[in-house]
Coordinates of C-alpha atoms and ligand atoms in Angstrom, one line a residue:
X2 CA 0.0 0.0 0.0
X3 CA 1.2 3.4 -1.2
X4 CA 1.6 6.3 1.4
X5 CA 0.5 9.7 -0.1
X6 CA 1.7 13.0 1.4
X7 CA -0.3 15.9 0.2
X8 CA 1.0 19.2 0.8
X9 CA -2.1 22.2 0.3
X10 CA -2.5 25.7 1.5
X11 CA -4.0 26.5 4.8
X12 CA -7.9 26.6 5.3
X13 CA -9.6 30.4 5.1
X14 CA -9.3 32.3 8.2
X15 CA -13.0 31.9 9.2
X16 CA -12.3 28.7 8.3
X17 CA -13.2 25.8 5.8
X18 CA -15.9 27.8 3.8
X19 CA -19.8 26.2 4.2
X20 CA -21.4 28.3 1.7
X21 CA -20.5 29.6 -1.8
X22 CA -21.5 32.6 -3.9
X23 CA -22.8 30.5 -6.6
X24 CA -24.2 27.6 -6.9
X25 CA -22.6 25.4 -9.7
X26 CA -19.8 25.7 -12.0
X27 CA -20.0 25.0 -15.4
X28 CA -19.1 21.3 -17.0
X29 CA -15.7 21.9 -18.9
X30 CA -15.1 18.2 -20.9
X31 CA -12.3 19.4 -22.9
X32 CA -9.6 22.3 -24.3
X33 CA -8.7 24.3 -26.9
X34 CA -7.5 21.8 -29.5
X35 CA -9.3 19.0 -28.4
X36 CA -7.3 17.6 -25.0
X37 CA -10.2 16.0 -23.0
X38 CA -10.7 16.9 -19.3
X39 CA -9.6 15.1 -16.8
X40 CA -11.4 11.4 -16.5
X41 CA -10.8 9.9 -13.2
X42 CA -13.2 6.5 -12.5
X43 CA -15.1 8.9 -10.2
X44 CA -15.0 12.2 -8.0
X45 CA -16.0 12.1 -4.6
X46 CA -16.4 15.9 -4.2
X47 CA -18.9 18.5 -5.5
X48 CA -17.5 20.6 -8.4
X49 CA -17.0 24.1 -6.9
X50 CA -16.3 23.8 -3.1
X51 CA -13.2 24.6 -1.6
X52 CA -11.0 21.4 -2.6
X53 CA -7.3 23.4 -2.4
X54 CA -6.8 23.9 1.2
X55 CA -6.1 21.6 4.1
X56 CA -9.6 20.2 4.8
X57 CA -10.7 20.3 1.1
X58 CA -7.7 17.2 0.9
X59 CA -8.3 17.5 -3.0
X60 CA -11.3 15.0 -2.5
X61 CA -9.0 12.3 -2.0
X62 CA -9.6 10.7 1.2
X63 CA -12.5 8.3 0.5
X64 CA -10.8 7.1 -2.7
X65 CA -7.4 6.6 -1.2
X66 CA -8.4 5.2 2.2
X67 CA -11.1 2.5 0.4
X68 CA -8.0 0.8 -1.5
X69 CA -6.2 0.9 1.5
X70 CA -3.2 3.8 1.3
X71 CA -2.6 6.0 3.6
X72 CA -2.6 9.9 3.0
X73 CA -1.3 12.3 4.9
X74 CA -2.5 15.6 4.0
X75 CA -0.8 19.5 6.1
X76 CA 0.1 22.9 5.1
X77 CA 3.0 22.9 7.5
X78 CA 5.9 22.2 4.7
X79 CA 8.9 24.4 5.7
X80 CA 11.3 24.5 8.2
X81 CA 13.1 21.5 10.0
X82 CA 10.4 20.6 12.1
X83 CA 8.3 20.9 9.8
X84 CA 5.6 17.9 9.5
X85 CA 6.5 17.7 5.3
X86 CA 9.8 17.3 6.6
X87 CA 8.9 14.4 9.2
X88 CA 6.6 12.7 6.6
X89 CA 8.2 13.0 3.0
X90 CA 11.2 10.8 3.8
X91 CA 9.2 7.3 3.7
X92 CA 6.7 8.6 1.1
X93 CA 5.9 6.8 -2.1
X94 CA 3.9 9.9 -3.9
X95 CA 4.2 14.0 -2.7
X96 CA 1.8 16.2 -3.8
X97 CA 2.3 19.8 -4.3
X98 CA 0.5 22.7 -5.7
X99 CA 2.6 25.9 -6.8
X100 CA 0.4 27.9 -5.0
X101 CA 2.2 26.1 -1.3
X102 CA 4.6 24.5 -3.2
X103 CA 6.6 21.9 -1.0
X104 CA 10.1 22.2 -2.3
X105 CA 11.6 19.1 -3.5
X106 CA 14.8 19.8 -3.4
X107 CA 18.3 17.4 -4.6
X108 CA 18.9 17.3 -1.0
X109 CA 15.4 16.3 -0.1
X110 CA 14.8 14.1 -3.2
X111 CA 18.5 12.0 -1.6
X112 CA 16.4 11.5 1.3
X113 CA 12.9 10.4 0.1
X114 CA 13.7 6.9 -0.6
X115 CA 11.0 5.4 -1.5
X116 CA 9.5 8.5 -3.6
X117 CA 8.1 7.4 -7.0
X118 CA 5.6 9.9 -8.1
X119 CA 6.1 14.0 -7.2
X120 CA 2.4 14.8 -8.4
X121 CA 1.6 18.7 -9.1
X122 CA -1.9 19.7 -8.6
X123 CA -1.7 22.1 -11.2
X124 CA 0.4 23.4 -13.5
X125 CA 4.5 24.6 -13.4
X126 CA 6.3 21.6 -11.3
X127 CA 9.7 24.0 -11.1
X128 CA 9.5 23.4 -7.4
X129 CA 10.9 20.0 -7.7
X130 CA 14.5 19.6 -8.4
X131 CA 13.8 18.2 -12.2
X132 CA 17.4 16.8 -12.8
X133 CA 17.8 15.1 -9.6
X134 CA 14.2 13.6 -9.8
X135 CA 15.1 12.3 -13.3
X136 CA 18.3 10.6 -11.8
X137 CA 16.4 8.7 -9.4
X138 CA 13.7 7.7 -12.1
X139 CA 11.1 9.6 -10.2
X140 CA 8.2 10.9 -12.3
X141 CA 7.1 13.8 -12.3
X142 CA 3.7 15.2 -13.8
X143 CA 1.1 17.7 -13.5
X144 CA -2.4 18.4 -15.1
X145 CA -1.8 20.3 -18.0
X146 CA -4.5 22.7 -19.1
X147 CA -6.4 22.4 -16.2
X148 CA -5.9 26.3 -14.8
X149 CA -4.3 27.7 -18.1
X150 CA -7.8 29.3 -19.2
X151 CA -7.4 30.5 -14.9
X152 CA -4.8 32.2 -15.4
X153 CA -5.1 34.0 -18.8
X154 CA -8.1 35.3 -17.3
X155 CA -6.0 36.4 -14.2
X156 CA -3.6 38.2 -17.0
X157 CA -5.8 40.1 -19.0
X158 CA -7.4 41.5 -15.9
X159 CA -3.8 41.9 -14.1
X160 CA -3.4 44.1 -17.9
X161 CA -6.1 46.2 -18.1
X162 CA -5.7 46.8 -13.8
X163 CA -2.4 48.2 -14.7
X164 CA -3.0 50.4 -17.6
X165 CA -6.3 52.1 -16.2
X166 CA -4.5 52.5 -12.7
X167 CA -7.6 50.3 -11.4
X168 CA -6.6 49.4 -7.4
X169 CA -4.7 52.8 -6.6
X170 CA -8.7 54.2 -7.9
X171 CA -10.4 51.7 -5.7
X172 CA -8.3 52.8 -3.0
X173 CA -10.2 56.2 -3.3
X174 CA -13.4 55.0 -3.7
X175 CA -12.9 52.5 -0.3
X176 CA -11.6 55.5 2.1
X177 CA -14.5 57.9 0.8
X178 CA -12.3 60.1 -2.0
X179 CA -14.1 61.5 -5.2
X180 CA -10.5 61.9 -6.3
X181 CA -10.9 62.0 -9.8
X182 CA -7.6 63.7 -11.0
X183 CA -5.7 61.8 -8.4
X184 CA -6.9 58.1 -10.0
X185 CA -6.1 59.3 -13.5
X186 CA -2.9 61.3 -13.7
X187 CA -1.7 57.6 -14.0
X188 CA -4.5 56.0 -16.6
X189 CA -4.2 55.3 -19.8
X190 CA -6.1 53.4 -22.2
X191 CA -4.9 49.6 -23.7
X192 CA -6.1 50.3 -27.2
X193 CA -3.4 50.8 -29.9
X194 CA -0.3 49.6 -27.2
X195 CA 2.2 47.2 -28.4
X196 CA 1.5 44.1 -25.9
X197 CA 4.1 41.3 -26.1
X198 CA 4.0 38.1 -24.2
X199 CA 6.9 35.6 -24.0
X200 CA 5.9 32.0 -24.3
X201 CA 3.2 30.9 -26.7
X202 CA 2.0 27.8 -24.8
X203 CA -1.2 27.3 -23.4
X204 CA -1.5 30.3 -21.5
X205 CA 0.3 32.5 -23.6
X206 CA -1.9 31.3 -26.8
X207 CA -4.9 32.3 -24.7
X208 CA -3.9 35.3 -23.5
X209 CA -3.2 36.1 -26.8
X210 CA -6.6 35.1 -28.6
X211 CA -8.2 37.2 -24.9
X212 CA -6.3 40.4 -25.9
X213 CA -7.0 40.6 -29.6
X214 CA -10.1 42.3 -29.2
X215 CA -8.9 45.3 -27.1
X216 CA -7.7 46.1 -31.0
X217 CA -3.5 46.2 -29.5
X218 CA -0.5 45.7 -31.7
X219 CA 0.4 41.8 -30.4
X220 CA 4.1 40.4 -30.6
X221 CA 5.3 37.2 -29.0
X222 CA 8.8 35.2 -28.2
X223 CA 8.5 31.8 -27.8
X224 CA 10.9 28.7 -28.2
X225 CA 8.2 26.9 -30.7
X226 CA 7.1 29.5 -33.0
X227 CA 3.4 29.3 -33.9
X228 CA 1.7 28.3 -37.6
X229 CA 1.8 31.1 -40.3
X230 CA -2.0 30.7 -39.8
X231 CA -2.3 31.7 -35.8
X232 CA -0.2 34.5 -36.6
X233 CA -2.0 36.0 -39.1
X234 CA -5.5 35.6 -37.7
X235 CA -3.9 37.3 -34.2
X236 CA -1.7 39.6 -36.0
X237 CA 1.1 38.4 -34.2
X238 CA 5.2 40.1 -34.8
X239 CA 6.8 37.1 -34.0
X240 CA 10.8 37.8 -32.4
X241 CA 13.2 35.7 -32.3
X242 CA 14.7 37.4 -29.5
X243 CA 12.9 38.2 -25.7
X244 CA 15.1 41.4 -26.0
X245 CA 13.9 42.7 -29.1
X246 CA 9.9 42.4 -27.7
X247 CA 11.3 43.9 -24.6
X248 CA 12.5 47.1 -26.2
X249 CA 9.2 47.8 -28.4
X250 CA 6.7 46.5 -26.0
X251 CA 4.5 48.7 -24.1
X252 CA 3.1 45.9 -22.1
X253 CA 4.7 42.3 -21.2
X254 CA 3.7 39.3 -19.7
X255 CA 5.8 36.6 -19.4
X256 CA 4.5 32.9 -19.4
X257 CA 7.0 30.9 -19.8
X258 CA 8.5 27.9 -17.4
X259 CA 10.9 28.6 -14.6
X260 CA 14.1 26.6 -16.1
X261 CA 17.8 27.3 -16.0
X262 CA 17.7 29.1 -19.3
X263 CA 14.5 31.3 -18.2
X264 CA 15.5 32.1 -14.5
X265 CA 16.1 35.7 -14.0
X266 CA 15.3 36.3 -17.5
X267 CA 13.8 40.0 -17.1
X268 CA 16.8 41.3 -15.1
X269 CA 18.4 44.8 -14.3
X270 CA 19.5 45.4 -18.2
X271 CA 16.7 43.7 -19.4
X272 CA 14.3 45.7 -18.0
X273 CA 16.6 49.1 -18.5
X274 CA 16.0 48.2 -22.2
X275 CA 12.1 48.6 -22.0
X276 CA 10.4 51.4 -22.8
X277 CA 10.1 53.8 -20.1
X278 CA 6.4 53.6 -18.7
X279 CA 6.4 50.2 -19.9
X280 CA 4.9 47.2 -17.4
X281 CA 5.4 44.0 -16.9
X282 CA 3.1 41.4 -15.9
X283 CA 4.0 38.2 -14.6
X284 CA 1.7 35.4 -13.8
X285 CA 4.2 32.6 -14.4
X286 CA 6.9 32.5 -11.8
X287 CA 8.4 34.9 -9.8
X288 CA 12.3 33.9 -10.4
X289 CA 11.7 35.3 -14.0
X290 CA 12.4 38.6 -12.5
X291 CA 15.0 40.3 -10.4
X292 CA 12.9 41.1 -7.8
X293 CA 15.2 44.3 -6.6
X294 CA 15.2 45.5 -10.0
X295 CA 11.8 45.4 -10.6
X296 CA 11.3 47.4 -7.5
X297 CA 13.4 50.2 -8.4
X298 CA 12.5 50.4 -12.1
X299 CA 9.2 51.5 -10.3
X300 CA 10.6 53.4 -7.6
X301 CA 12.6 55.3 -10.7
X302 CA 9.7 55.8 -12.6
X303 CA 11.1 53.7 -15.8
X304 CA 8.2 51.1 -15.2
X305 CA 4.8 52.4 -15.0
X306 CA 3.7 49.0 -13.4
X307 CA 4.4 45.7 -12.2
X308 CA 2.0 43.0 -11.6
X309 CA 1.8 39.3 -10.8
X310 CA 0.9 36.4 -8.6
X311 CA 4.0 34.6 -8.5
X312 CA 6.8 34.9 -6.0
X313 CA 9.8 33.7 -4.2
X314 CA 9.6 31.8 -2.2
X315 CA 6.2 31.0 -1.8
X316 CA 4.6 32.1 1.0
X317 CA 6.4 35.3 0.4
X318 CA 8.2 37.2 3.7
X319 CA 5.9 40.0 5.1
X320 CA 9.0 42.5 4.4
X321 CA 9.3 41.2 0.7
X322 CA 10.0 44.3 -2.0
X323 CA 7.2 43.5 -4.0
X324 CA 4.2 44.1 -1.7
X325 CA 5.1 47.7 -0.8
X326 CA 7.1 48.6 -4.2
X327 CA 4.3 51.7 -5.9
X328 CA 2.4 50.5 -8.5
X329 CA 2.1 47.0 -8.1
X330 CA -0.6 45.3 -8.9
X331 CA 0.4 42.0 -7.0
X332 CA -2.1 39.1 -5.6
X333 CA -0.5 35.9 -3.9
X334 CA -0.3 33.0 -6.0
X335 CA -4.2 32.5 -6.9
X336 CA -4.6 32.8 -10.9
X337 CA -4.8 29.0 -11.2
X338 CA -6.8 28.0 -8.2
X339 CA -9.9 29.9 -8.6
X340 CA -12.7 27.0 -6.8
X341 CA -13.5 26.6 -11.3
X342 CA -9.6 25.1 -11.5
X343 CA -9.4 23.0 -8.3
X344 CA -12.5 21.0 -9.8
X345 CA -10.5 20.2 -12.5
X346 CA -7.1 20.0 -11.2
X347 CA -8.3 18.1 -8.0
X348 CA -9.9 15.3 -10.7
X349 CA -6.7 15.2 -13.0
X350 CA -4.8 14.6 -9.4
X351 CA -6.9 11.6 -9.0
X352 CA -7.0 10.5 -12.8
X353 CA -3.1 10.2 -12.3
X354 CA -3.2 8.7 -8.7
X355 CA -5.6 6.4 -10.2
X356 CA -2.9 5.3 -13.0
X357 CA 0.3 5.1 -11.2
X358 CA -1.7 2.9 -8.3
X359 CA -2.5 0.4 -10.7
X360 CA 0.2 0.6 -12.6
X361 CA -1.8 2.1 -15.8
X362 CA 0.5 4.7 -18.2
X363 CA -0.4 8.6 -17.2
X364 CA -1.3 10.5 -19.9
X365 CA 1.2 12.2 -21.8
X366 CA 0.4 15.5 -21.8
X367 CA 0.7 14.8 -17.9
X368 CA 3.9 13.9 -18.1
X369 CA 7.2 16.2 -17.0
X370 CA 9.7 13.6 -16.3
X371 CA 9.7 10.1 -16.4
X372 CA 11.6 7.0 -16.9
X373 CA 15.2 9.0 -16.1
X374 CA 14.7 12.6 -18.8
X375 CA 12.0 14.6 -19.6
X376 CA 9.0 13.0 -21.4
X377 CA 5.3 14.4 -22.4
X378 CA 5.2 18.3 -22.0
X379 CA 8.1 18.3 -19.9
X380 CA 10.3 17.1 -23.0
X381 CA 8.4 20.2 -25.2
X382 CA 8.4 23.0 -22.4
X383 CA 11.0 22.3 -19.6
X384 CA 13.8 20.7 -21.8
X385 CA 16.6 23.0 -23.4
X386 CA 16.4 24.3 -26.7
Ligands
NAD277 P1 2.9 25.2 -21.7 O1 3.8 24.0 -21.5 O2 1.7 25.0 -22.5 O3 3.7 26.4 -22.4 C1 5.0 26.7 -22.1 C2 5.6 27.4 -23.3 O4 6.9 27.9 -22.9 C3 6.0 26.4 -24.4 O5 5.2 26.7 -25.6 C4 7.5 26.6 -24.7 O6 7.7 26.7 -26.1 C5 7.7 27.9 -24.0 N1 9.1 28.1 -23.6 C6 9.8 27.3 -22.8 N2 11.1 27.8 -22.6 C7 11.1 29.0 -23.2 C8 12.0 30.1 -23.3 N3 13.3 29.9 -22.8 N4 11.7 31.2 -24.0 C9 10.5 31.3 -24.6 N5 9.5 30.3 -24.5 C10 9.8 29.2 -23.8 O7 2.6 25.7 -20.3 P2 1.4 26.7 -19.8 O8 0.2 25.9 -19.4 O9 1.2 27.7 -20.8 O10 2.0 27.3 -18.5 C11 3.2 28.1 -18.6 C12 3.7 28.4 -17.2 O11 2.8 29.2 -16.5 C13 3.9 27.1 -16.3 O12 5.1 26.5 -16.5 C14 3.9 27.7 -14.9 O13 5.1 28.2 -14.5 C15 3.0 29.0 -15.1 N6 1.6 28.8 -14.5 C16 1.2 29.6 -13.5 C17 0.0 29.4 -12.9 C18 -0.5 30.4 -11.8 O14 -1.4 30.0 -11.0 N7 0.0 31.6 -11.7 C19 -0.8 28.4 -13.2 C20 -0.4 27.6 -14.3 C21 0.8 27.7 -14.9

């Protein structure tokens, strides 16, 4: 019998919530270019209640404890003492969602003996030590698609909050201002900016096709360019280079995987090379950036704007730059686990659980590494060029 050791973010304040503000979600069954859904035997939870935190246990309790495994399922993942740290060392399958990502590190990988299966509840499994899972044959995989429509979503509104100079505006409204000049001696409209985003993957693509009718000037970067056709219906300038979209970009989002070739990617010169009253937006990971640079670009007045929901590490320090730098537009890490993702990302968990338990192949399109290298969308979006 397998031991499972889930790692998921801590319960509301008030508590695990009760009631909901709607009543249903709607039935997704598949994606933008035909991937289905994820199709596990059977759900024991109801689509649209709290599934991500502690006593939501991803619905897998029931399932797990009928065939006999044991899961263990706590928010407390860092730290020596830590209970991630007592139980991960005799676990067969860890569980992590970026949102609370439990870092598997090399040095904690050497120690989990038995682990077969690091299993993201989500998408972007950066937070395991790729390499040194591949050398112990460990898989790796993560449900692909199931928040990318999240987070797009999350982007466009992260855009247009930035450009209009929404939150500093609904700070006037909340402590009783009618301070019009004050909200928009730092608004602008999107229409006619040059928008680029780096990486055209699932995300990107639908960030892409969400922006196109705010009637902007699109360009994109990304390792696999896209068919003449997708450019043309978008419009898209296609650059070889991130630093040529940097320098003519009034607006970029960034949405490619944290890797060794993308860490740190929009850096001090990078950034310098932007326009000034440019903004970035970054829904991806926070590493992409230098977070001190970022900060003083909009200290300095050379970015208009900075916002994301992706940091490091994750839960970010009270004292970190980024939550007191002006004009951010920052949430915590929340794009992809709106209660409309965990549905699906909580069934795609147990769709894979329910494979690797029974020794069935994991989808593909699951798949990050596996079988000692990348594999699936791993070997097309984490691998280097
Ligand atoms: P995807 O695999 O569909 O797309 C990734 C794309 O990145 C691929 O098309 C690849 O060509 C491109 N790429 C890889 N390396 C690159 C590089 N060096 N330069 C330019 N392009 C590069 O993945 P996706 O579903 O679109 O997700 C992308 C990332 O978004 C994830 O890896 C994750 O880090 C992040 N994400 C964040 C959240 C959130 O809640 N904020 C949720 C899901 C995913």
């Amino acid at each position: 019998m397998a031991k499972i050791v889930c790692v998921l973010y801590p319960d509301p304040v008030d508590g695990h919530p009760t009631r909901y503000a709607r009543d249903n979600i709607p039935v997704i069954r598949s994606y933008d270019g035909g991937q289905t859904a994820p199709t596990p035997s059977a759900i024991d939870f109801t689509p649209g209640e709290m599934l991500g935190d502690v006593s939501g246990e991803l619905g897998l309790r029931k399932f797990l404890e009928a065939a006999g495994h044991e899961l263990v399922v706590t928010s407390d993942k860092d730290g020596p003492d830590s209970v991630f740290e007592r139980e991960f060392v005799d676990a067969d399958v860890v569980i992590s969602q970026p949102f609370w990502p439990a870092y598997l590190t090399r040095e904690r990988i050497a120690r989990a003996r038995k682990l077969k299966l690091a299993l993201t509840a989500g998408i972007g499994s950066d937070h395991v030590d790729l390499a040194a899972a591949a050398e112990r044959g460990i898989t790796v995989a993560e449900v692909t698609w199931s928040n990318s429509i999240s987070v797009a979503e999350h982007t466009v509104m992260m855009i247009l909050g930035l450009v209009r100079n929404y939150l500093p505006s609904h700070d006037w409204s909340r402590k009783g201002g009618w301070n019009i000049a004050d909200c928009v001696a730092h608004a602008y409209d999107l229409e006619a900016l040059q928008v680029g985003i780096v990486a055209a993957g699932r995300i990107g693509q639908a960030v892409l096709r969400r922006l196109k009718p705010f009637d902007v000037k699109l360009h994109y970067n990304s390792r696999h360019r896209l068919p003449a056709a997708l450019e043309q219906e978008l419009g898209l300038t296609y650059h070889s280079e991130v630093k040529d979209l940097a320098r003519v970009c009034d607006i970029v989002s960034l949405h490619c995987p944290l890797t060794p070739q993308t860490d740190g990617m929009f850096n001090a010169s990078m950034i310098a090379s932007m326009k000034r009253g440019a903004y970035i937006v970054n829904t991806a990971r926070g590493r992409l950036v230098d977070r001190d640079a970022v900060a003083q670009a909009l200290k300095s007045g050379h970015l208009a704007g900075y916002a994301g929901d992706v940091w490091f590490p994750q839960p970010a320090p009270a004292d970190h730059p980024w939550r007191t730098m002006p004009w951010e537009g920052m949430t915590p890490h929340i794009s992809g686990t709106t209660l409309s993702a965990q549905a699906r990302y909580a069934a795609g968990t147990r769709e894979i659980l329910e494979c690797f338990l029974t020794g069935k192949p994991i989808r593909e399109e699951y798949l990050i590494v596996q079988g000692g290298g990348f594999a699936g969308t791993g070997a097309h979006s984490y691998a280097a060029a």
